[in-house]
């Protein structure tokens, strides 16, 4: 067995997908599996979602789409299309649906019809600007858009006025494409209200266990072995430098994982051992993470296993403690080299 690994729970993924489908019966639920399925591994995730009835998958890169295609015959949308390396024939060969996010790429697919186009309605990073009125009017007349995609920039903050403003911008564009499917909301956007849901919801974080989904199940658990146990006296420094003295006498357990594995833990975060949350007492090194194991000194041993996150200390909770965005951000940052399995 490795010293650190990620366990993925396909049954939880399936149940989370079905929860989304029940909550939003008016919309198709597509799955976002970019970044190797948010770090969980497409081979562990895509078959489970396929079994749950997912009919469409979204990725950002052509190479990601190839990995998904090996696992399902369902629809695969590619969001970042350049048209430089792969042309129309490549997309046709594998049955991928390009989502055009810039005019240059769209021009390289000049013969394509029934296309998908992404509008930038406020993210100001991806998509064709909604303010380019002439482009949108001409595209509506000449290209046969089958899917119009938008992306909310503030959906994780339901009180942000940007949500309503961006919805209105998207609605104005959508009126130009009465026959096209529309997709504005991802996981968090779907819970802003039914007016944000349209025809297709691009679910990512919710499928992997984000708390925005009621009764969501954590879809993965990260585990590391204890490599060292030692008593540290109050005032002795823990880790690199001399600015992190122990605040009390404690039993320090060193887990065999660190920043090289993509973890975001720091002081103020926890790991879980036998259902108990143990505080992190130093910033991780490349390969090590120190925690205060005083509470479990009669139970813990070298070789014991502790969880970096699980259903007791979820990725969302870890992200909040680490000030690292959302639980989905925690998962995506995991090292691609991390051992993963079901």
mmCIF file of C-alpha atoms in Angstrom:
data_model
loop_
_atom_site.group_PDB
_atom_site.id
_atom_site.type_symbol
_atom_site.label_atom_id
_atom_site.label_comp_id
_atom_site.label_asym_id
_atom_site.label_seq_id
_atom_site.Cartn_x
_atom_site.Cartn_y
_atom_site.Cartn_z
ATOM 1 C CA UNK A 1 0.000 0.000 0.000
ATOM 2 C CA UNK A 2 1.168 3.559 -0.650
ATOM 3 C CA UNK A 3 1.749 6.067 2.155
ATOM 4 C CA UNK A 4 -0.957 8.414 0.853
ATOM 5 C CA UNK A 5 -3.943 7.661 -1.359
ATOM 6 C CA UNK A 6 -7.398 8.793 -2.474
ATOM 7 C CA UNK A 7 -10.441 6.533 -2.210
ATOM 8 C CA UNK A 8 -13.312 7.374 -4.575
ATOM 9 C CA UNK A 9 -16.899 6.307 -3.874
ATOM 10 C CA UNK A 10 -18.821 5.664 -7.123
ATOM 11 C CA UNK A 11 -22.071 4.934 -5.280
ATOM 12 C CA UNK A 12 -21.939 8.386 -3.670
ATOM 13 C CA UNK A 13 -21.393 9.978 -7.078
ATOM 14 C CA UNK A 14 -24.414 8.150 -8.464
ATOM 15 C CA UNK A 15 -26.607 9.177 -5.552
ATOM 16 C CA UNK A 16 -25.495 12.810 -5.766
ATOM 17 C CA UNK A 17 -26.305 12.842 -9.485
ATOM 18 C CA UNK A 18 -29.763 11.417 -8.872
ATOM 19 C CA UNK A 19 -30.372 13.996 -6.126
ATOM 20 C CA UNK A 20 -29.613 16.779 -8.605
ATOM 21 C CA UNK A 21 -31.880 15.192 -11.199
ATOM 22 C CA UNK A 22 -34.750 14.961 -8.694
ATOM 23 C CA UNK A 23 -34.302 18.541 -7.507
ATOM 24 C CA UNK A 24 -34.236 19.987 -11.034
ATOM 25 C CA UNK A 25 -36.539 17.820 -13.163
ATOM 26 C CA UNK A 26 -37.073 20.648 -15.653
ATOM 27 C CA UNK A 27 -33.379 20.667 -16.634
ATOM 28 C CA UNK A 28 -30.938 18.136 -18.007
ATOM 29 C CA UNK A 29 -28.097 17.522 -15.541
ATOM 30 C CA UNK A 30 -24.736 17.358 -17.308
ATOM 31 C CA UNK A 31 -21.530 16.465 -15.447
ATOM 32 C CA UNK A 32 -18.404 18.603 -15.402
ATOM 33 C CA UNK A 33 -15.388 16.277 -15.358
ATOM 34 C CA UNK A 34 -12.588 18.726 -16.185
ATOM 35 C CA UNK A 35 -9.193 18.452 -14.458
ATOM 36 C CA UNK A 36 -9.410 14.643 -14.346
ATOM 37 C CA UNK A 37 -12.878 14.767 -12.806
ATOM 38 C CA UNK A 38 -11.935 17.346 -10.161
ATOM 39 C CA UNK A 39 -8.916 15.272 -9.177
ATOM 40 C CA UNK A 40 -10.873 12.056 -8.538
ATOM 41 C CA UNK A 41 -9.910 10.424 -11.858
ATOM 42 C CA UNK A 42 -12.228 10.168 -14.859
ATOM 43 C CA UNK A 43 -11.932 6.373 -14.841
ATOM 44 C CA UNK A 44 -13.425 6.380 -11.329
ATOM 45 C CA UNK A 45 -16.088 8.997 -12.000
ATOM 46 C CA UNK A 46 -17.427 8.809 -15.562
ATOM 47 C CA UNK A 47 -18.697 5.187 -15.476
ATOM 48 C CA UNK A 48 -20.568 5.888 -12.237
ATOM 49 C CA UNK A 49 -22.270 8.972 -13.655
ATOM 50 C CA UNK A 50 -23.022 7.131 -16.886
ATOM 51 C CA UNK A 51 -24.794 4.437 -14.835
ATOM 52 C CA UNK A 52 -26.734 7.140 -13.008
ATOM 53 C CA UNK A 53 -28.140 8.342 -16.333
ATOM 54 C CA UNK A 54 -25.909 11.307 -17.115
ATOM 55 C CA UNK A 55 -26.250 12.067 -20.811
ATOM 56 C CA UNK A 56 -23.605 14.783 -21.274
ATOM 57 C CA UNK A 57 -20.123 15.524 -19.970
ATOM 58 C CA UNK A 58 -18.223 18.819 -20.060
ATOM 59 C CA UNK A 59 -14.436 19.166 -20.173
ATOM 60 C CA UNK A 60 -12.138 22.051 -21.027
ATOM 61 C CA UNK A 61 -9.525 20.385 -23.231
ATOM 62 C CA UNK A 62 -9.503 18.040 -26.202
ATOM 63 C CA UNK A 63 -7.155 15.594 -24.413
ATOM 64 C CA UNK A 64 -9.620 15.422 -21.523
ATOM 65 C CA UNK A 65 -12.404 14.652 -23.968
ATOM 66 C CA UNK A 66 -10.409 11.728 -25.373
ATOM 67 C CA UNK A 67 -10.111 10.241 -21.881
ATOM 68 C CA UNK A 68 -13.851 10.617 -21.334
ATOM 69 C CA UNK A 69 -14.683 9.088 -24.719
ATOM 70 C CA UNK A 70 -12.838 5.900 -23.758
ATOM 71 C CA UNK A 71 -15.357 5.475 -20.937
ATOM 72 C CA UNK A 72 -18.705 6.548 -22.402
ATOM 73 C CA UNK A 73 -20.556 7.064 -25.678
ATOM 74 C CA UNK A 74 -22.569 9.942 -24.216
ATOM 75 C CA UNK A 75 -22.265 13.534 -25.429
ATOM 76 C CA UNK A 76 -18.937 15.234 -24.664
ATOM 77 C CA UNK A 77 -18.654 19.040 -24.817
ATOM 78 C CA UNK A 78 -15.242 20.738 -25.040
ATOM 79 C CA UNK A 79 -15.270 24.268 -23.627
ATOM 80 C CA UNK A 80 -11.875 25.670 -24.671
ATOM 81 C CA UNK A 81 -11.631 25.194 -28.420
ATOM 82 C CA UNK A 82 -8.723 26.884 -30.215
ATOM 83 C CA UNK A 83 -8.944 25.154 -33.568
ATOM 84 C CA UNK A 84 -5.149 25.401 -33.844
ATOM 85 C CA UNK A 85 -4.165 21.831 -32.976
ATOM 86 C CA UNK A 86 -7.479 20.039 -33.550
ATOM 87 C CA UNK A 87 -9.821 20.936 -36.380
ATOM 88 C CA UNK A 88 -13.422 20.142 -37.281
ATOM 89 C CA UNK A 89 -12.527 16.684 -38.562
ATOM 90 C CA UNK A 90 -11.041 15.715 -35.197
ATOM 91 C CA UNK A 91 -14.182 16.734 -33.347
ATOM 92 C CA UNK A 92 -16.338 14.906 -35.863
ATOM 93 C CA UNK A 93 -14.203 11.770 -35.661
ATOM 94 C CA UNK A 94 -14.754 11.365 -31.920
ATOM 95 C CA UNK A 95 -18.215 12.892 -31.771
ATOM 96 C CA UNK A 96 -17.159 15.802 -29.560
ATOM 97 C CA UNK A 97 -19.193 18.992 -29.456
ATOM 98 C CA UNK A 98 -17.011 22.119 -29.544
ATOM 99 C CA UNK A 99 -18.140 25.051 -27.405
ATOM 100 C CA UNK A 100 -16.712 28.191 -28.982
ATOM 101 C CA UNK A 101 -15.353 30.727 -26.522
ATOM 102 C CA UNK A 102 -13.628 33.060 -28.972
ATOM 103 C CA UNK A 103 -14.347 34.309 -32.447
ATOM 104 C CA UNK A 104 -11.033 33.155 -33.885
ATOM 105 C CA UNK A 105 -11.783 29.522 -33.119
ATOM 106 C CA UNK A 106 -15.300 29.873 -34.467
ATOM 107 C CA UNK A 107 -13.919 31.238 -37.728
ATOM 108 C CA UNK A 108 -11.657 28.188 -38.063
ATOM 109 C CA UNK A 109 -14.810 26.026 -37.960
ATOM 110 C CA UNK A 110 -16.507 28.163 -40.600
ATOM 111 C CA UNK A 111 -18.567 25.302 -42.035
ATOM 112 C CA UNK A 112 -19.826 24.041 -38.691
ATOM 113 C CA UNK A 113 -23.523 24.301 -37.964
ATOM 114 C CA UNK A 114 -25.630 23.462 -34.911
ATOM 115 C CA UNK A 115 -22.804 24.765 -32.779
ATOM 116 C CA UNK A 116 -22.402 25.597 -29.091
ATOM 117 C CA UNK A 117 -21.185 29.069 -28.141
ATOM 118 C CA UNK A 118 -20.161 30.443 -24.746
ATOM 119 C CA UNK A 119 -20.954 34.037 -23.831
ATOM 120 C CA UNK A 120 -18.914 36.066 -21.355
ATOM 121 C CA UNK A 121 -21.567 37.723 -19.220
ATOM 122 C CA UNK A 122 -19.290 38.997 -16.454
ATOM 123 C CA UNK A 123 -16.464 36.568 -15.747
ATOM 124 C CA UNK A 124 -14.203 38.538 -18.107
ATOM 125 C CA UNK A 125 -11.959 35.526 -18.611
ATOM 126 C CA UNK A 126 -13.679 33.123 -20.991
ATOM 127 C CA UNK A 127 -16.347 33.375 -23.642
ATOM 128 C CA UNK A 128 -17.278 35.852 -26.341
ATOM 129 C CA UNK A 129 -18.263 39.165 -24.720
ATOM 130 C CA UNK A 130 -22.004 39.666 -24.461
ATOM 131 C CA UNK A 131 -21.487 43.340 -25.325
ATOM 132 C CA UNK A 132 -20.388 42.366 -28.869
ATOM 133 C CA UNK A 133 -23.914 42.885 -30.129
ATOM 134 C CA UNK A 134 -23.094 42.707 -33.844
ATOM 135 C CA UNK A 135 -21.410 39.335 -33.436
ATOM 136 C CA UNK A 136 -24.358 37.818 -31.593
ATOM 137 C CA UNK A 137 -26.925 39.126 -34.049
ATOM 138 C CA UNK A 138 -24.918 37.833 -37.019
ATOM 139 C CA UNK A 139 -24.297 34.457 -35.340
ATOM 140 C CA UNK A 140 -27.997 34.069 -34.630
ATOM 141 C CA UNK A 141 -28.718 34.613 -38.313
ATOM 142 C CA UNK A 142 -25.989 32.504 -39.892
ATOM 143 C CA UNK A 143 -24.617 29.736 -37.687
ATOM 144 C CA UNK A 144 -27.466 27.692 -36.242
ATOM 145 C CA UNK A 145 -26.555 27.726 -32.550
ATOM 146 C CA UNK A 146 -27.856 24.613 -30.756
ATOM 147 C CA UNK A 147 -26.518 25.444 -27.268
ATOM 148 C CA UNK A 148 -25.856 28.837 -25.690
ATOM 149 C CA UNK A 149 -23.627 28.710 -22.598
ATOM 150 C CA UNK A 150 -23.080 31.365 -19.937
ATOM 151 C CA UNK A 151 -21.061 31.310 -16.723
ATOM 152 C CA UNK A 152 -21.939 33.128 -13.509
ATOM 153 C CA UNK A 153 -18.987 34.711 -11.708
ATOM 154 C CA UNK A 154 -20.520 35.079 -8.234
ATOM 155 C CA UNK A 155 -22.914 32.158 -7.817
ATOM 156 C CA UNK A 156 -21.171 30.983 -4.628
ATOM 157 C CA UNK A 157 -22.394 34.251 -3.064
ATOM 158 C CA UNK A 158 -26.203 34.229 -3.397
ATOM 159 C CA UNK A 159 -26.479 37.837 -2.183
ATOM 160 C CA UNK A 160 -24.231 39.276 -4.882
ATOM 161 C CA UNK A 161 -26.101 41.669 -7.191
ATOM 162 C CA UNK A 162 -23.909 40.371 -10.021
ATOM 163 C CA UNK A 163 -26.008 37.208 -10.179
ATOM 164 C CA UNK A 164 -29.161 39.057 -11.178
ATOM 165 C CA UNK A 165 -27.314 41.358 -13.542
ATOM 166 C CA UNK A 166 -25.631 38.464 -15.312
ATOM 167 C CA UNK A 167 -28.911 36.564 -15.520
ATOM 168 C CA UNK A 168 -30.479 39.537 -17.275
ATOM 169 C CA UNK A 169 -27.547 39.772 -19.685
ATOM 170 C CA UNK A 170 -27.860 36.075 -20.500
ATOM 171 C CA UNK A 171 -31.619 36.362 -20.984
ATOM 172 C CA UNK A 172 -31.102 39.169 -23.505
ATOM 173 C CA UNK A 173 -28.721 37.017 -25.518
ATOM 174 C CA UNK A 174 -30.946 33.972 -25.186
ATOM 175 C CA UNK A 175 -33.795 35.865 -26.823
ATOM 176 C CA UNK A 176 -31.745 35.904 -30.034
ATOM 177 C CA UNK A 177 -31.658 32.085 -30.080
ATOM 178 C CA UNK A 178 -35.225 30.888 -29.456
ATOM 179 C CA UNK A 179 -34.532 27.384 -30.787
ATOM 180 C CA UNK A 180 -31.257 26.782 -28.931
ATOM 181 C CA UNK A 181 -30.826 25.039 -25.619
ATOM 182 C CA UNK A 182 -29.524 27.316 -22.878
ATOM 183 C CA UNK A 183 -27.125 26.581 -20.041
ATOM 184 C CA UNK A 184 -26.266 29.243 -17.477
ATOM 185 C CA UNK A 185 -25.978 27.521 -14.104
ATOM 186 C CA UNK A 186 -23.331 25.241 -12.706
ATOM 187 C CA UNK A 187 -23.752 23.654 -9.252
ATOM 188 C CA UNK A 188 -24.030 26.809 -7.161
ATOM 189 C CA UNK A 189 -25.966 28.753 -9.783
ATOM 190 C CA UNK A 190 -28.690 26.109 -9.910
ATOM 191 C CA UNK A 191 -29.595 26.840 -6.295
ATOM 192 C CA UNK A 192 -30.051 30.586 -6.894
ATOM 193 C CA UNK A 193 -33.542 29.921 -8.245
ATOM 194 C CA UNK A 194 -35.316 28.157 -11.060
ATOM 195 C CA UNK A 195 -34.911 31.174 -13.340
ATOM 196 C CA UNK A 196 -31.171 30.393 -13.481
ATOM 197 C CA UNK A 197 -31.554 26.751 -14.501
ATOM 198 C CA UNK A 198 -32.743 26.879 -18.131
ATOM 199 C CA UNK A 199 -32.426 23.669 -20.197
ATOM 200 C CA UNK A 200 -29.132 22.261 -18.952
ATOM 201 C CA UNK A 201 -27.250 22.522 -15.636
ATOM 202 C CA UNK A 202 -23.498 21.882 -15.683
ATOM 203 C CA UNK A 203 -23.043 20.135 -12.339
ATOM 204 C CA UNK A 204 -19.542 19.759 -10.981
ATOM 205 C CA UNK A 205 -18.993 20.541 -7.306
ATOM 206 C CA UNK A 206 -22.411 19.193 -6.259
ATOM 207 C CA UNK A 207 -21.685 15.785 -7.730
ATOM 208 C CA UNK A 208 -18.454 15.517 -5.752
ATOM 209 C CA UNK A 209 -20.158 16.335 -2.449
ATOM 210 C CA UNK A 210 -20.393 20.123 -2.124
ATOM 211 C CA UNK A 211 -22.688 21.173 0.691
ATOM 212 C CA UNK A 212 -24.733 23.349 -1.679
ATOM 213 C CA UNK A 213 -26.514 20.097 -2.588
ATOM 214 C CA UNK A 214 -28.816 19.088 0.287
ATOM 215 C CA UNK A 215 -27.757 15.749 1.775
ATOM 216 C CA UNK A 216 -24.748 15.568 -0.533
ATOM 217 C CA UNK A 217 -22.421 12.651 0.108
ATOM 218 C CA UNK A 218 -18.656 13.148 0.108
ATOM 219 C CA UNK A 219 -17.416 11.323 -2.980
ATOM 220 C CA UNK A 220 -13.799 10.801 -1.922
ATOM 221 C CA UNK A 221 -11.567 10.290 1.094
ATOM 222 C CA UNK A 222 -7.851 11.108 1.248
ATOM 223 C CA UNK A 223 -5.752 9.022 3.641
ATOM 224 C CA UNK A 224 -2.132 9.087 4.792
ATOM 225 C CA UNK A 225 -0.052 6.918 7.087
ATOM 226 C CA UNK A 226 1.615 8.053 10.281
ATOM 227 C CA UNK A 227 5.356 7.925 9.739
ATOM 228 C CA UNK A 228 6.586 9.236 13.097
ATOM 229 C CA UNK A 229 5.381 9.880 16.646
ATOM 230 C CA UNK A 230 7.332 12.040 19.064
ATOM 231 C CA UNK A 231 6.772 14.186 22.116
ATOM 232 C CA UNK A 232 7.409 17.882 21.606
ATOM 233 C CA UNK A 233 7.791 20.175 24.600
ATOM 234 C CA UNK A 234 6.199 23.595 24.919
ATOM 235 C CA UNK A 235 8.406 26.148 23.177
ATOM 236 C CA UNK A 236 10.142 23.691 20.859
ATOM 237 C CA UNK A 237 9.782 24.603 17.209
ATOM 238 C CA UNK A 238 7.810 22.377 14.812
ATOM 239 C CA UNK A 239 8.811 22.377 11.145
ATOM 240 C CA UNK A 240 11.116 24.657 9.188
ATOM 241 C CA UNK A 241 12.294 27.965 10.646
ATOM 242 C CA UNK A 242 12.031 29.100 14.225
ATOM 243 C CA UNK A 243 8.705 30.923 14.268
ATOM 244 C CA UNK A 244 6.382 28.022 15.127
ATOM 245 C CA UNK A 245 6.947 27.026 18.773
ATOM 246 C CA UNK A 246 4.656 24.433 20.303
ATOM 247 C CA UNK A 247 2.031 26.075 22.497
ATOM 248 C CA UNK A 248 2.019 23.144 24.937
ATOM 249 C CA UNK A 249 3.623 19.766 25.490
ATOM 250 C CA UNK A 250 2.129 17.463 22.872
ATOM 251 C CA UNK A 251 2.427 14.203 21.001
ATOM 252 C CA UNK A 252 3.137 15.116 17.378
ATOM 253 C CA UNK A 253 2.186 12.659 14.649
ATOM 254 C CA UNK A 254 3.892 13.183 11.307
ATOM 255 C CA UNK A 255 1.745 12.070 8.377
ATOM 256 C CA UNK A 256 3.549 10.947 5.234
ATOM 257 C CA UNK A 257 1.933 13.512 2.957
ATOM 258 C CA UNK A 258 2.587 17.141 2.150
ATOM 259 C CA UNK A 259 2.402 19.961 -0.323
ATOM 260 C CA UNK A 260 3.841 17.690 -3.000
ATOM 261 C CA UNK A 261 0.592 15.741 -2.854
ATOM 262 C CA UNK A 262 -1.434 18.900 -3.408
ATOM 263 C CA UNK A 263 -2.897 19.252 0.079
ATOM 264 C CA UNK A 264 -3.998 22.693 1.300
ATOM 265 C CA UNK A 265 -3.768 22.029 5.053
ATOM 266 C CA UNK A 266 -2.194 24.587 7.353
ATOM 267 C CA UNK A 267 -2.535 25.598 11.015
ATOM 268 C CA UNK A 268 -6.235 25.923 11.738
ATOM 269 C CA UNK A 269 -7.051 22.802 9.703
ATOM 270 C CA UNK A 270 -7.573 19.227 10.879
ATOM 271 C CA UNK A 271 -7.160 15.583 9.980
ATOM 272 C CA UNK A 272 -9.373 12.761 11.244
ATOM 273 C CA UNK A 273 -8.229 9.710 13.173
ATOM 274 C CA UNK A 274 -10.787 7.198 14.452
ATOM 275 C CA UNK A 275 -13.508 9.807 14.080
ATOM 276 C CA UNK A 276 -11.611 12.459 16.073
ATOM 277 C CA UNK A 277 -10.389 15.718 14.528
ATOM 278 C CA UNK A 278 -6.698 16.346 15.211
ATOM 279 C CA UNK A 279 -5.356 19.887 14.679
ATOM 280 C CA UNK A 280 -2.566 20.633 12.221
ATOM 281 C CA UNK A 281 0.311 22.278 14.092
ATOM 282 C CA UNK A 282 2.629 23.393 11.280
ATOM 283 C CA UNK A 283 2.601 24.212 7.600
ATOM 284 C CA UNK A 284 3.261 21.095 5.519
ATOM 285 C CA UNK A 285 6.614 20.392 3.952
ATOM 286 C CA UNK A 286 6.781 18.675 0.585
ATOM 287 C CA UNK A 287 6.274 15.259 2.174
ATOM 288 C CA UNK A 288 5.208 15.755 5.793
ATOM 289 C CA UNK A 289 2.270 17.094 7.786
ATOM 290 C CA UNK A 290 2.452 17.452 11.588
ATOM 291 C CA UNK A 291 -0.655 17.142 13.765
ATOM 292 C CA UNK A 292 -1.315 17.182 17.497
ATOM 293 C CA UNK A 293 -2.178 13.570 18.388
ATOM 294 C CA UNK A 294 -2.236 14.048 22.157
ATOM 295 C CA UNK A 295 -5.953 13.226 22.329
ATOM 296 C CA UNK A 296 -5.419 9.800 20.766
ATOM 297 C CA UNK A 297 -2.018 8.852 22.143
ATOM 298 C CA UNK A 298 -3.343 5.530 23.439
ATOM 299 C CA UNK A 299 -4.716 4.622 20.000
ATOM 300 C CA UNK A 300 -2.363 5.989 17.368
ATOM 301 C CA UNK A 301 0.760 4.156 16.205
ATOM 302 C CA UNK A 302 3.365 4.455 13.460
ATOM 303 C CA UNK A 303 1.667 2.979 10.415
ATOM 304 C CA UNK A 304 -1.803 4.105 11.546
ATOM 305 C CA UNK A 305 -4.027 5.776 8.964
ATOM 306 C CA UNK A 306 -5.519 9.263 9.240
ATOM 307 C CA UNK A 307 -7.824 11.007 6.800
ATOM 308 C CA UNK A 308 -6.983 14.389 5.318
ATOM 309 C CA UNK A 309 -10.685 14.753 4.485
ATOM 310 C CA UNK A 310 -13.688 12.472 4.608
ATOM 311 C CA UNK A 311 -17.382 12.587 5.550
ATOM 312 C CA UNK A 312 -16.492 13.820 9.060
ATOM 313 C CA UNK A 313 -14.228 16.634 7.864
ATOM 314 C CA UNK A 314 -15.427 17.348 4.348
ATOM 315 C CA UNK A 315 -13.520 19.048 1.530
ATOM 316 C CA UNK A 316 -15.838 22.056 1.946
ATOM 317 C CA UNK A 317 -14.939 22.343 5.646
ATOM 318 C CA UNK A 318 -11.252 21.933 4.882
ATOM 319 C CA UNK A 319 -11.438 24.620 2.184
ATOM 320 C CA UNK A 320 -13.021 27.044 4.646
ATOM 321 C CA UNK A 321 -10.384 26.392 7.320
ATOM 322 C CA UNK A 322 -7.553 26.623 4.785
ATOM 323 C CA UNK A 323 -9.031 29.709 3.078
ATOM 324 C CA UNK A 324 -8.704 27.752 -0.155
ATOM 325 C CA UNK A 325 -11.958 28.501 -1.982
ATOM 326 C CA UNK A 326 -14.418 25.608 -2.080
ATOM 327 C CA UNK A 327 -14.173 21.881 -1.583
ATOM 328 C CA UNK A 328 -13.987 21.517 -5.350
ATOM 329 C CA UNK A 329 -10.832 23.661 -5.308
ATOM 330 C CA UNK A 330 -9.332 21.343 -2.684
ATOM 331 C CA UNK A 331 -9.968 18.318 -4.902
ATOM 332 C CA UNK A 332 -8.700 19.897 -8.106
ATOM 333 C CA UNK A 333 -5.380 20.806 -6.461
ATOM 334 C CA UNK A 334 -4.560 17.200 -5.579
ATOM 335 C CA UNK A 335 -1.459 15.884 -7.309
ATOM 336 C CA UNK A 336 -2.111 13.911 -10.510
ATOM 337 C CA UNK A 337 0.460 11.420 -9.204
ATOM 338 C CA UNK A 338 -1.676 10.621 -6.156
ATOM 339 C CA UNK A 339 -2.742 6.972 -6.023
ATOM 340 C CA UNK A 340 -6.496 6.836 -6.683
ATOM 341 C CA UNK A 341 -8.960 3.997 -6.657
ATOM 342 C CA UNK A 342 -12.462 2.840 -5.780
#
